[in-house]
Amino acid sequence: MADNDFSTLFNLLPIGAYRSSPDGRQLRANPALVRLDGYDTEAELLAATRDLSREWYVDPTRREQFKALLDRYGQVRDFVSEVYRHKTRERIWVRVHAHVVRDATGAVLYYEGTVEDVTKQRRAQLETQANERRFRALTEKAPLLTVICGPDGELSYVSPASRLVLGLGDEAMVGRSIFEWIHPEDVAHARAEHARVLAFANSGQESIHRFAHADGDWRYLAAVASNCLADEAVHGVVVHFRDVTEAQIAKQKSIESEARFRSLTELSSDWYWELDDQFRIVRMETGERSFNSVLKASPIGKTRQEVAGVPADDPVWAAHQAVLESHQPFHDFETQRIAPDGSVYWHAVSGTPMFDSQGGFRGYCGVGRDVTDRMRAQEAIRQLAFHDVLTGLPNRRLLMDRIQQALVASARSQQTGVLLFLDLDNFKTLNDAFGHDVGDALLQQVAARLRACVRATDTVARLGGDEFVVLLEDEGDTPQAATVQAGRIGLKILQSLREPYDIGPCRHQCSISVGAVVLDDPSHSPHDYLRRADLAMYQAKASGRNTLCFYTEG
């Protein structure tokens, strides 16, 4: 390679490159290495460097180890050391590759190689190691039993507390399914809870099941689980168990000693119900707010699923059915019912299993209450928090969340989205001439036309005033394809919004200016993309309005 070619390559390398003498003097440094060491020029760096052993390495003996490897093998690869950023003395980590350059007689001329800043990676590695040490310190000495299992329940880690809690060592449990130790009557409920954890749908509250102890008895363990399958360091479901056997037995004895109706009076409810051992309703006593008012026919003889009219494969009810079949109590299970007049009602139902004196399952009894007002209030609050009051469209807060979700989904699906920023031309003139009521009516019609121009999966939002944003998702597998598709939709919007508007006695016609930006880089924030679409919109206005412009850098 010619000297000029080498010099160009040396200077253009994105990582540090150098030549140094065996006695520790820096002979050459490319611009990347100059910047890494905190200097502005190569001359400044060379003038400041006297002995790399003492001045560069945090551990001076690393230079001697480096030289020993070069003397023995003639080259060094992946030599990771903690060093000082030479000028500022900031401590960083670097990875060095080097080889020995000799003259025709075999004498060493100099060392030559590259230097790469790996501080972030090294610190992340050290943090991971520290986290692992902390994890073991917490789990190996704690009285709580901690396990890690896979999607099918196979155990990959069991803490030493297993010997205290279940009388078994981890060697007897790892590689086997956690469900092997659960009481047969509790397995269905446990599997349903595990499924909710896998779907990130668990409540985060403890679930209690019976586990087999090595002494042949059963222990009640309360569990809290977290889905960490996506975490490369864990790659499993983490479950923490605590022994609640004494408290659970005491609770059961207390329940059994109390009269059935005394226990029910402690629950606030509108009605009382009973099921037989086939989960069919055999008794229904309503309170002042009659449950029967939302029923089309008598519920007696039907299951609660039949009364609610839910499909047999509904996942929420399937999980609830698993609770019933495992004969476990449940609290505030919420159901939705449609009254004969079409009104929607919400009920919260709680129940407990009934057993005869020999322990045979007889069915369930429980209470229910109307929570429609609370559910409607929650929906109203959610609507106000995330939607524009005038148009009902998503507001800025919900839009920014949708953009972030679109960026994440785009990185996963390799499909590209586009953001359109729309501003009505001369909207202030209409407001000033006819008043805000007419202006509001126009904005509502604009919102309706925008929704009609895009798919149901796209998002139309109002930022405020006469500014709207349209988020188009999955418009193509390349930025170019997305640009073409978004251009078609943009022209459709321009044509639709140019059509006259009939607003009471006023017939108005207006145009819009549209700025567009392709969501081609998930590393940018939603605010960055909204700003770019806004800039493109102003470019559309500067181009004469009633047009669409795409954002371009520069």
Coordinates of C-alpha atoms in Angstrom, one line a residue:
M1 CA 0.0 0.0 0.0
A2 CA 1.4 3.5 -0.9
D3 CA 2.3 5.8 1.9
N4 CA -0.4 8.3 0.8
D5 CA -3.0 5.5 0.9
F6 CA -1.9 4.4 4.4
S7 CA -1.9 7.9 5.7
T8 CA -5.5 8.4 4.4
L9 CA -6.7 5.1 5.9
F10 CA -4.9 5.9 9.2
N11 CA -6.5 9.3 9.5
L12 CA -10.0 8.2 8.5
L13 CA -10.3 5.2 10.9
P14 CA -13.3 5.7 13.2
I15 CA -11.4 4.2 16.1
G16 CA -8.0 5.2 17.5
A17 CA -4.9 4.1 15.7
Y18 CA -1.3 4.5 16.9
R19 CA 2.4 3.7 16.7
S20 CA 4.5 3.5 19.9
S21 CA 8.0 2.7 20.7
P22 CA 8.9 -0.3 23.0
D23 CA 10.1 2.2 25.7
G24 CA 6.6 3.8 25.9
R25 CA 6.8 6.8 23.7
Q26 CA 3.9 7.7 21.4
L27 CA 5.1 8.0 17.8
R28 CA 1.9 8.5 15.9
A29 CA -1.8 9.0 16.7
N30 CA -4.7 9.3 14.3
P31 CA -7.5 11.9 14.9
A32 CA -9.7 9.4 16.6
L33 CA -7.0 8.6 19.2
V34 CA -6.2 12.3 19.6
R35 CA -9.8 12.9 20.6
L36 CA -10.0 9.8 22.8
D37 CA -7.0 11.2 24.8
G38 CA -8.6 14.7 25.1
Y39 CA -6.3 16.6 22.8
D40 CA -7.0 18.7 19.7
T41 CA -4.0 17.8 17.6
E42 CA -1.6 14.9 17.1
A43 CA 1.4 17.2 17.8
E44 CA -0.1 18.2 21.2
L45 CA -0.6 14.6 22.2
L46 CA 2.9 13.5 21.1
A47 CA 4.5 16.4 22.9
A48 CA 2.6 15.6 26.1
T49 CA 3.3 11.8 26.2
R50 CA 6.6 10.6 27.7
D51 CA 5.9 7.1 29.2
L52 CA 2.7 5.2 28.4
S53 CA 3.3 2.9 31.4
R54 CA 3.0 5.6 34.0
E55 CA 0.9 8.2 32.1
W56 CA -1.8 6.1 30.4
Y57 CA -2.4 2.8 32.3
V58 CA -4.3 3.0 35.6
D59 CA -2.3 -0.1 36.5
P60 CA 1.3 0.6 35.2
T61 CA 2.1 -3.2 35.1
R62 CA -0.4 -3.6 32.2
R63 CA 2.2 -2.0 29.8
E64 CA 4.7 -4.7 30.8
Q65 CA 2.1 -7.4 30.3
F66 CA 1.2 -5.9 26.9
K67 CA 4.9 -5.9 25.8
A68 CA 5.4 -9.4 27.1
L69 CA 2.6 -10.7 24.9
L70 CA 4.0 -8.8 21.9
D71 CA 7.5 -10.2 22.5
R72 CA 6.1 -13.7 22.7
Y73 CA 3.5 -13.8 19.9
G74 CA 4.2 -10.7 17.8
Q75 CA 0.6 -9.5 18.2
V76 CA -2.1 -8.8 20.8
R77 CA -5.8 -9.0 20.4
D78 CA -8.6 -7.8 22.7
F79 CA -6.2 -6.4 25.3
V80 CA -8.8 -4.7 27.7
S81 CA -7.4 -2.2 30.3
E82 CA -8.5 0.7 32.4
V83 CA -6.6 3.8 31.3
Y84 CA -6.6 7.6 31.8
R85 CA -7.9 9.9 29.1
H86 CA -4.4 11.4 28.9
K87 CA -5.2 15.1 29.1
T88 CA -8.1 15.1 31.5
R89 CA -7.1 12.1 33.6
E90 CA -10.7 10.7 33.3
R91 CA -10.7 6.9 33.8
I92 CA -12.0 4.9 30.9
W93 CA -11.8 1.4 29.5
V94 CA -10.2 0.6 26.1
R95 CA -9.7 -2.5 23.9
V96 CA -6.3 -2.6 22.1
H97 CA -5.3 -4.7 19.1
A98 CA -1.6 -4.4 18.2
H99 CA 1.3 -6.1 16.4
V100 CA 5.1 -5.7 16.2
V101 CA 6.7 -4.0 13.1
R102 CA 10.3 -5.1 12.5
D103 CA 13.0 -4.0 10.0
A104 CA 14.7 -6.3 7.5
T105 CA 17.0 -7.6 10.2
G106 CA 14.2 -8.5 12.6
A107 CA 14.9 -5.6 15.0
V108 CA 11.7 -4.1 16.5
L109 CA 10.9 -0.7 14.9
Y110 CA 7.7 0.1 16.7
Y111 CA 4.3 -1.3 17.8
E112 CA 1.3 -0.5 15.7
G113 CA -2.4 -1.0 16.5
T114 CA -5.9 0.3 17.3
V115 CA -7.6 1.6 20.4
E116 CA -11.3 1.4 21.0
D117 CA -13.3 3.0 23.8
V118 CA -15.3 0.2 25.5
T119 CA -16.2 2.1 28.7
K120 CA -19.9 1.6 28.3
Q121 CA -19.7 -2.1 27.6
R122 CA -17.2 -2.7 30.4
R123 CA -19.2 -0.8 33.0
A124 CA -22.3 -2.6 31.9
Q125 CA -20.5 -5.9 32.3
L126 CA -19.2 -4.9 35.8
E127 CA -22.8 -3.8 36.7
T128 CA -24.2 -7.2 35.6
Q129 CA -21.6 -9.0 37.7
A130 CA -22.4 -6.9 40.7
N131 CA -26.2 -7.4 40.2
E132 CA -25.6 -11.2 40.1
R133 CA -23.6 -11.0 43.3
R134 CA -26.4 -8.9 44.9
F135 CA -29.0 -11.4 43.7
R136 CA -27.3 -14.3 45.2
A137 CA -26.6 -12.5 48.5
L138 CA -30.4 -11.7 48.7
T139 CA -31.7 -15.1 47.7
E140 CA -29.3 -17.5 49.3
K141 CA -29.6 -16.1 52.8
A142 CA -33.3 -15.1 52.8
P143 CA -36.1 -17.2 54.4
L144 CA -38.1 -16.6 51.2
L145 CA -38.0 -19.3 48.5
T146 CA -37.1 -17.8 45.1
V147 CA -37.3 -19.8 41.9
I148 CA -36.9 -19.1 38.2
C149 CA -38.9 -21.2 35.7
G150 CA -39.6 -21.2 32.0
P151 CA -42.9 -20.8 30.2
D152 CA -43.9 -24.4 30.8
G153 CA -42.9 -24.2 34.5
E154 CA -39.6 -26.0 34.3
L155 CA -37.3 -24.8 37.1
S156 CA -33.9 -23.4 36.1
Y157 CA -33.0 -21.9 39.5
V158 CA -34.1 -22.7 43.1
S159 CA -32.7 -20.8 46.1
P160 CA -31.3 -22.6 49.1
A161 CA -34.5 -21.7 51.1
S162 CA -36.2 -24.7 49.4
R163 CA -34.7 -26.9 52.1
L164 CA -36.3 -24.8 54.8
V165 CA -39.7 -24.3 53.1
L166 CA -40.2 -27.7 51.4
G167 CA -37.6 -29.9 52.9
L168 CA -35.9 -30.4 49.5
G169 CA -32.5 -29.3 48.1
D170 CA -32.3 -27.4 44.8
E171 CA -30.7 -30.4 43.2
A172 CA -34.0 -32.3 43.6
M173 CA -36.1 -29.6 42.0
V174 CA -34.1 -28.0 39.1
G175 CA -35.0 -29.4 35.8
R176 CA -38.5 -30.4 36.9
S177 CA -41.8 -28.6 36.7
I178 CA -42.9 -26.4 39.6
F179 CA -46.5 -27.8 39.1
E180 CA -45.3 -31.2 40.3
W181 CA -45.3 -29.9 43.9
I182 CA -48.7 -28.2 43.7
H183 CA -51.8 -29.8 45.2
P184 CA -54.0 -31.4 42.4
E185 CA -56.9 -29.2 43.3
D186 CA -54.8 -26.1 43.0
V187 CA -53.0 -26.9 39.8
A188 CA -55.6 -25.4 37.5
H189 CA -55.6 -22.1 39.4
A190 CA -51.8 -22.1 39.5
R191 CA -51.6 -22.7 35.8
A192 CA -54.1 -19.9 35.1
E193 CA -52.1 -17.5 37.2
H194 CA -48.9 -18.6 35.4
A195 CA -50.6 -17.9 32.1
R196 CA -51.6 -14.4 33.3
V197 CA -47.9 -13.8 34.3
L198 CA -46.8 -14.8 30.8
A199 CA -49.3 -12.4 29.3
F200 CA -48.3 -9.6 31.7
A201 CA -51.9 -9.7 32.9
N202 CA -51.4 -10.7 36.6
S203 CA -52.5 -8.2 39.3
G204 CA -49.2 -8.3 41.1
Q205 CA -51.0 -9.6 44.3
E206 CA -50.0 -12.8 46.0
S207 CA -51.6 -16.1 45.0
I208 CA -51.8 -18.9 47.5
H209 CA -51.5 -22.6 46.7
R210 CA -50.7 -25.8 48.6
F211 CA -47.3 -27.3 48.0
A212 CA -46.1 -30.8 48.9
H213 CA -43.4 -31.0 51.7
A214 CA -40.8 -33.7 51.8
D215 CA -42.5 -34.9 55.1
G216 CA -45.7 -35.8 53.2
D217 CA -47.7 -32.8 54.5
W218 CA -49.0 -29.8 52.5
R219 CA -47.7 -26.3 53.0
Y220 CA -49.6 -23.1 51.9
L221 CA -47.2 -20.8 50.0
A222 CA -48.0 -17.3 48.9
A223 CA -46.4 -16.4 45.6
V224 CA -45.6 -13.2 43.7
A225 CA -44.3 -13.6 40.1
S226 CA -42.7 -11.4 37.5
N227 CA -42.2 -12.2 33.8
C228 CA -38.5 -11.7 33.1
L229 CA -38.4 -13.9 30.0
A230 CA -37.2 -11.0 27.9
D231 CA -34.3 -10.2 30.3
E232 CA -31.3 -12.0 28.9
A233 CA -29.8 -12.1 32.3
V234 CA -32.8 -14.0 33.8
H235 CA -34.7 -15.5 30.8
G236 CA -37.5 -16.9 33.0
V237 CA -40.4 -16.2 35.3
V238 CA -39.1 -15.2 38.8
V239 CA -41.4 -16.3 41.6
H240 CA -41.0 -15.5 45.3
F241 CA -42.7 -17.8 47.8
R242 CA -43.4 -17.3 51.5
D243 CA -44.8 -19.9 53.9
V244 CA -48.3 -18.8 55.1
T245 CA -49.4 -22.2 56.3
E246 CA -50.2 -21.2 59.9
A247 CA -52.1 -18.1 58.8
Q248 CA -54.1 -19.9 56.1
I249 CA -55.1 -22.8 58.5
A250 CA -56.2 -20.2 61.1
K251 CA -58.1 -18.3 58.5
Q252 CA -59.9 -21.5 57.3
K253 CA -60.8 -22.5 60.8
S254 CA -62.2 -19.0 61.5
I255 CA -64.4 -19.2 58.4
E256 CA -65.7 -22.6 59.2
S257 CA -66.6 -21.6 62.7
E258 CA -68.7 -18.6 61.6
A259 CA -72.3 -18.8 60.3
R260 CA -72.6 -18.5 56.5
F261 CA -74.8 -15.4 56.6
R262 CA -72.7 -13.7 59.3
S263 CA -69.7 -13.9 57.0
L264 CA -71.7 -12.5 54.1
T265 CA -73.0 -9.6 56.1
E266 CA -69.4 -8.3 56.4
L267 CA -69.4 -7.8 52.6
S268 CA -71.1 -4.8 51.2
S269 CA -73.4 -6.0 48.4
D270 CA -76.7 -5.6 46.5
W271 CA -77.5 -9.3 46.2
Y272 CA -76.7 -12.8 47.5
W273 CA -76.3 -15.9 45.3
E274 CA -75.6 -19.6 45.5
L275 CA -74.3 -22.1 42.9
D276 CA -74.5 -25.9 43.0
D277 CA -71.5 -28.2 42.5
Q278 CA -72.0 -27.8 38.7
F279 CA -71.7 -24.0 39.1
R280 CA -75.4 -23.5 38.2
I281 CA -77.3 -20.7 40.0
V282 CA -79.7 -22.2 42.5
R283 CA -80.5 -19.1 44.6
M284 CA -80.6 -15.3 44.0
E285 CA -81.7 -12.8 46.6
T286 CA -81.6 -9.2 45.3
G287 CA -81.3 -6.0 47.3
E288 CA -82.8 -2.6 46.7
R289 CA -81.0 -2.2 43.4
S290 CA -82.4 -5.2 41.8
F291 CA -80.1 -7.5 39.8
N292 CA -83.1 -8.8 37.9
S293 CA -83.6 -5.5 36.2
V294 CA -80.7 -6.2 33.9
L295 CA -81.7 -9.7 33.1
K296 CA -83.8 -10.8 30.2
A297 CA -84.9 -14.0 31.9
S298 CA -84.6 -15.8 35.3
P299 CA -81.0 -16.9 36.0
I300 CA -82.0 -19.9 38.0
G301 CA -80.5 -23.1 36.6
K302 CA -78.0 -21.3 34.4
T303 CA -74.3 -20.8 34.9
R304 CA -73.0 -17.3 35.5
Q305 CA -71.3 -17.4 32.1
E306 CA -74.6 -18.2 30.4
V307 CA -76.3 -15.4 32.2
A308 CA -73.5 -13.0 31.2
G309 CA -73.6 -14.2 27.6
V310 CA -69.9 -14.7 27.2
P311 CA -68.3 -17.1 24.7
A312 CA -66.9 -20.4 26.1
D313 CA -63.4 -19.5 24.9
D314 CA -63.3 -16.0 26.5
P315 CA -59.8 -16.0 28.2
V316 CA -60.9 -14.0 31.3
W317 CA -63.8 -16.2 32.0
A318 CA -61.7 -19.3 31.3
A319 CA -59.2 -18.2 34.0
H320 CA -62.1 -17.5 36.4
Q321 CA -63.6 -21.0 35.6
A322 CA -60.2 -22.4 36.6
V323 CA -60.5 -20.7 40.0
L324 CA -64.0 -22.2 40.5
E325 CA -62.9 -25.7 39.5
S326 CA -60.0 -25.4 42.0
H327 CA -62.5 -24.5 44.7
Q328 CA -60.7 -21.2 45.7
P329 CA -62.4 -18.0 47.0
F330 CA -62.4 -15.1 44.6
H331 CA -63.0 -11.4 45.2
D332 CA -64.5 -8.6 43.0
F333 CA -64.6 -10.5 39.7
E334 CA -66.0 -7.8 37.4
T335 CA -68.6 -8.7 34.7
Q336 CA -70.4 -6.6 32.1
R337 CA -74.1 -7.1 31.3
I338 CA -76.4 -5.6 28.7
A339 CA -79.9 -4.7 30.0
P340 CA -83.0 -5.3 27.8
D341 CA -83.0 -1.6 26.9
G342 CA -79.4 -1.8 25.7
S343 CA -77.8 -0.1 28.7
V344 CA -74.5 -1.4 29.9
Y345 CA -74.1 -2.4 33.6
W346 CA -71.0 -3.6 35.5
H347 CA -71.1 -5.9 38.5
A348 CA -68.4 -7.0 40.9
V349 CA -69.0 -10.5 42.3
S350 CA -67.2 -12.2 45.2
G351 CA -67.6 -15.8 46.3
T352 CA -66.4 -18.6 48.5
P353 CA -66.7 -22.4 48.1
M354 CA -69.0 -24.4 50.3
F355 CA -68.1 -27.9 51.7
D356 CA -70.1 -30.4 53.7
S357 CA -69.0 -31.9 57.0
Q358 CA -66.9 -34.6 55.2
G359 CA -65.1 -32.0 53.1
G360 CA -67.1 -32.6 49.9
F361 CA -67.6 -29.7 47.6
R362 CA -71.2 -28.4 47.5
G363 CA -70.9 -25.3 45.4
Y364 CA -70.4 -21.6 46.0
C365 CA -72.1 -18.8 47.8
G366 CA -71.4 -15.2 47.3
V367 CA -72.4 -11.6 46.9
G368 CA -72.6 -9.1 44.1
R369 CA -72.8 -5.3 43.8
D370 CA -73.4 -2.8 41.1
V371 CA -70.2 -0.9 40.2
T372 CA -71.6 0.8 37.0
D373 CA -71.2 4.3 38.4
R374 CA -67.5 3.7 39.2
M375 CA -66.7 2.2 35.9
R376 CA -68.5 5.0 34.0
A377 CA -66.6 7.6 36.1
Q378 CA -63.3 5.9 35.3
E379 CA -64.1 5.9 31.6
A380 CA -65.0 9.6 31.7
I381 CA -61.8 10.4 33.5
R382 CA -59.8 8.4 30.9
Q383 CA -61.6 10.2 28.1
L384 CA -60.8 13.6 29.5
A385 CA -57.2 12.7 30.1
F386 CA -56.4 11.4 26.6
H387 CA -59.0 13.0 24.2
D388 CA -59.8 16.4 22.8
V389 CA -63.1 17.6 24.2
L390 CA -64.3 19.3 21.0
T391 CA -63.6 16.6 18.4
G392 CA -63.2 13.5 20.6
L393 CA -59.9 12.8 18.8
P394 CA -56.8 11.7 20.8
N395 CA -55.0 14.7 22.3
R396 CA -51.3 15.4 22.3
R397 CA -50.6 13.2 25.4
L398 CA -52.2 10.1 23.8
L399 CA -50.7 11.0 20.4
M400 CA -47.1 11.0 21.8
D401 CA -47.7 7.6 23.4
R402 CA -49.1 6.2 20.1
I403 CA -46.0 7.5 18.2
Q404 CA -43.7 5.9 20.7
Q405 CA -45.6 2.6 20.3
A406 CA -45.4 2.9 16.5
L407 CA -41.6 3.4 16.7
V408 CA -41.2 0.3 18.8
A409 CA -43.5 -1.8 16.6
S410 CA -41.7 -0.5 13.5
A411 CA -38.4 -1.7 14.8
R412 CA -39.9 -5.1 15.4
S413 CA -41.9 -5.5 12.2
Q414 CA -39.6 -3.7 9.8
Q415 CA -42.6 -1.7 8.6
T416 CA -42.2 2.1 8.3
G417 CA -44.8 4.7 9.5
V418 CA -45.3 8.3 8.5
L419 CA -46.4 11.4 10.6
L420 CA -48.6 14.1 8.9
F421 CA -48.9 17.6 10.5
L422 CA -51.9 19.5 9.2
D423 CA -52.8 23.2 9.7
L424 CA -55.9 24.8 8.3
D425 CA -55.2 27.7 6.0
N426 CA -56.8 31.0 7.0
F427 CA -58.8 29.5 9.9
K428 CA -58.5 32.7 12.0
T429 CA -60.3 34.6 9.3
L430 CA -63.3 32.3 9.6
N431 CA -63.3 32.6 13.4
D432 CA -63.1 36.4 13.3
A433 CA -65.9 36.7 10.7
F434 CA -68.4 34.2 12.1
G435 CA -67.4 33.5 15.7
H436 CA -66.0 30.6 17.6
D437 CA -69.1 28.5 17.3
V438 CA -68.8 28.3 13.6
G439 CA -65.1 27.7 13.9
D440 CA -65.7 24.8 16.3
A441 CA -68.3 23.3 14.0
L442 CA -65.7 23.4 11.1
L443 CA -63.1 21.7 13.3
Q444 CA -65.5 18.9 14.1
Q445 CA -66.3 18.4 10.4
V446 CA -62.5 18.4 9.6
A447 CA -62.0 15.7 12.3
A448 CA -64.7 13.5 10.7
R449 CA -63.3 13.9 7.2
L450 CA -59.8 13.0 8.4
R451 CA -61.0 9.9 10.1
A452 CA -62.8 8.9 6.9
C453 CA -59.5 9.3 4.9
V454 CA -57.4 6.8 6.9
R455 CA -57.7 3.3 8.3
A456 CA -59.1 2.4 11.7
T457 CA -55.6 1.4 12.8
D458 CA -54.2 4.8 12.1
T459 CA -54.4 7.7 14.6
V460 CA -56.0 11.1 13.9
A461 CA -55.3 13.6 16.8
R462 CA -55.9 17.3 17.5
L463 CA -53.0 19.2 19.0
G464 CA -55.1 22.3 19.6
G465 CA -56.5 25.3 17.6
D466 CA -56.6 24.3 13.9
E467 CA -53.6 21.9 14.1
F468 CA -54.2 18.1 13.5
V469 CA -51.8 15.2 13.3
V470 CA -52.3 11.9 11.4
L471 CA -50.1 8.9 12.4
L472 CA -50.0 6.3 9.6
E473 CA -48.5 3.0 10.6
D474 CA -47.1 0.1 8.5
E475 CA -46.9 2.1 5.2
G476 CA -44.1 0.1 3.7
D477 CA -41.0 -2.0 4.4
T478 CA -38.7 0.9 3.2
P479 CA -38.8 4.7 3.8
Q480 CA -39.2 5.1 0.0
A481 CA -42.3 2.9 -0.1
A482 CA -43.7 4.6 2.9
T483 CA -43.2 8.0 1.3
V484 CA -45.1 7.0 -1.8
Q485 CA -48.0 5.5 0.1
A486 CA -48.2 8.5 2.5
G487 CA -48.1 10.8 -0.5
R488 CA -51.2 9.1 -1.9
I489 CA -53.0 9.4 1.5
G490 CA -51.9 13.0 1.8
L491 CA -53.4 13.9 -1.6
K492 CA -56.6 12.1 -0.6
I493 CA -56.8 14.3 2.6
L494 CA -56.1 17.5 0.6
Q495 CA -58.9 16.7 -1.8
S496 CA -61.3 15.8 0.9
L497 CA -60.7 18.9 3.1
R498 CA -61.0 21.2 0.0
E499 CA -64.6 20.3 -0.4
P500 CA -67.1 22.9 0.8
Y501 CA -68.4 22.8 4.4
D502 CA -72.0 23.5 5.3
I503 CA -72.0 25.1 8.7
G504 CA -75.5 26.3 9.5
P505 CA -76.2 29.4 7.4
C506 CA -72.5 29.5 6.3
R507 CA -71.0 27.6 3.4
H508 CA -67.2 27.7 3.8
Q509 CA -64.3 26.4 1.7
C510 CA -60.8 26.1 3.0
S511 CA -57.5 24.4 2.3
I512 CA -54.8 22.9 4.5
S513 CA -51.0 22.8 4.5
V514 CA -49.5 19.4 5.3
G515 CA -46.1 18.5 6.5
A516 CA -44.9 14.9 6.5
V517 CA -42.0 13.0 8.0
V518 CA -41.1 9.3 7.7
L519 CA -40.6 7.5 11.0
D520 CA -37.4 5.8 9.8
D521 CA -35.2 5.9 12.9
P522 CA -36.6 4.5 16.3
S523 CA -33.7 6.2 18.1
H524 CA -35.4 9.6 17.6
S525 CA -38.1 10.7 20.1
P526 CA -41.7 11.4 19.3
H527 CA -41.0 15.1 20.0
D528 CA -38.3 15.0 17.4
Y529 CA -40.6 13.7 14.7
L530 CA -43.4 16.0 15.6
R531 CA -41.0 19.0 15.3
R532 CA -39.9 17.8 11.9
A533 CA -43.4 17.3 10.7
D534 CA -44.2 20.9 11.9
L535 CA -41.2 22.3 10.0
A536 CA -42.4 20.5 6.9
M537 CA -45.8 22.0 7.3
Y538 CA -44.4 25.5 7.4
Q539 CA -42.5 24.6 4.3
A540 CA -45.9 23.7 2.7
K541 CA -47.3 27.1 3.7
A542 CA -44.3 28.9 2.3
S543 CA -44.8 27.0 -1.0
G544 CA -48.2 28.5 -1.5
R545 CA -50.4 26.4 0.9
N546 CA -52.9 23.8 0.0
T547 CA -50.0 21.3 -0.6
L548 CA -48.0 18.5 1.0
C549 CA -44.3 18.7 1.8
F550 CA -42.0 16.0 3.2
Y551 CA -39.3 16.8 5.7
T552 CA -35.8 16.7 4.5
E553 CA -32.5 17.2 6.4
G554 CA -30.6 20.5 5.7

